[in-house]
XYZ file of C-alpha atoms in Angstrom:
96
model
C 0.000 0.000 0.000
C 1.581 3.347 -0.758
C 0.295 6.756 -0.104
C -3.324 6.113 -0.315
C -5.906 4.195 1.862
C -7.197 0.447 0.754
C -10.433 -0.189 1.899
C -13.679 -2.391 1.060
C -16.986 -1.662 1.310
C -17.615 -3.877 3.644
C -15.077 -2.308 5.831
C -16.864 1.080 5.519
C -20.161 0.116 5.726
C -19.320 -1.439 9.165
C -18.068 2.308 10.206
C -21.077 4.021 8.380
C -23.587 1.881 10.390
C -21.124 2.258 13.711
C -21.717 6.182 13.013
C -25.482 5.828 12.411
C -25.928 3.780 15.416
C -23.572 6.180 16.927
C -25.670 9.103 16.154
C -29.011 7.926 17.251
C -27.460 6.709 20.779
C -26.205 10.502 21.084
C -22.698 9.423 21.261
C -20.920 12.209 20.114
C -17.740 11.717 20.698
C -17.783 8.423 18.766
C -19.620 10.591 16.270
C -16.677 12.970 15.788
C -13.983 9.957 15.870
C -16.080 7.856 12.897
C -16.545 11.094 11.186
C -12.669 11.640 11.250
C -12.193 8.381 9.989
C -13.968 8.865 7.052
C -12.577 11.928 6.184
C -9.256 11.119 6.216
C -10.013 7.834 4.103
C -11.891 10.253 1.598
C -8.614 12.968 1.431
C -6.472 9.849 1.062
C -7.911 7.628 -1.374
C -7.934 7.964 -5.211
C -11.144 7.974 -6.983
C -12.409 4.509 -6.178
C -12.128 4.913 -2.910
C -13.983 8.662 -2.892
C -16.225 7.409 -4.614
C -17.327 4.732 -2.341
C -16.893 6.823 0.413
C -19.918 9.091 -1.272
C -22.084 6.512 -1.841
C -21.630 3.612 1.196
C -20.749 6.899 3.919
C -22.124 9.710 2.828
C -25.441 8.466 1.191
C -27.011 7.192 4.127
C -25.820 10.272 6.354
C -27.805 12.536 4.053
C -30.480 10.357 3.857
C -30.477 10.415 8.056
C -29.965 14.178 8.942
C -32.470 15.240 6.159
C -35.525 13.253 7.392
C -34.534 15.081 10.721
C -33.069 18.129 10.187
C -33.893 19.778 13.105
C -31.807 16.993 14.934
C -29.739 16.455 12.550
C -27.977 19.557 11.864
C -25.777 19.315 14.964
C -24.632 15.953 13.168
C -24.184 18.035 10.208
C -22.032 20.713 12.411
C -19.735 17.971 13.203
C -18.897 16.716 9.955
C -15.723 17.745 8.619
C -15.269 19.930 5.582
C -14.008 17.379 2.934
C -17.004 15.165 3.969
C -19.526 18.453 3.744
C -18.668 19.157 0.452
C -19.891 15.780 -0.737
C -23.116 16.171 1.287
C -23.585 19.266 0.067
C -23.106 17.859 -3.353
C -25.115 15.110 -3.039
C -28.105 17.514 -1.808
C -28.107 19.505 -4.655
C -27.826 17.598 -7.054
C -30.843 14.881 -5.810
C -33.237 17.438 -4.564
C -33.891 16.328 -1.218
């Protein structure tokens, strides 16, 4: 492996239901730590790997904080910037 993460979607499914779970138990400081996780396996990986990030991570995030987004937006405060840009993105362009 050289500069860039390796990871399976299994793998980050596990940590994208650990953060859901996470998030509904009102654990924030797992939250924060799962959340950092991701991020730095988004800046790190090449395309493949962003790519599942947005789609196995960030996907179901969205989905959760905008059903709720009264209790979600301190979720949404939390999330670091790399990982808000592809929410953002994702909002946009699905129109929820």
């Amino acid at each position: 492996m050289n500069n860039q993460t390796e990871i399976t979607a299994v793998e980050l499914e596990q940590i994208a239901l650990e953060a859901l779970d996470s998030m509904q138990n009102g654990d924030d400081e797992k939250v924060v730590k799962l959340f950092a996780k991701g991020n730095f396996i988004f800046k790190k990986g090449n395309t493949y790997t962003k790519n599942l990030i947005a789609n196995v991570f960030v996907s179901p995030l969205t989905h959760l904080l905008e059903m709720n987004y009264s209790w979600g937006v301190k979720y949404l405060k939390m999330l670091p910037d790399q990982l808000k840009i592809e929410y953002r993105q994702q909002i946009y362009s699905s129109g929820i």
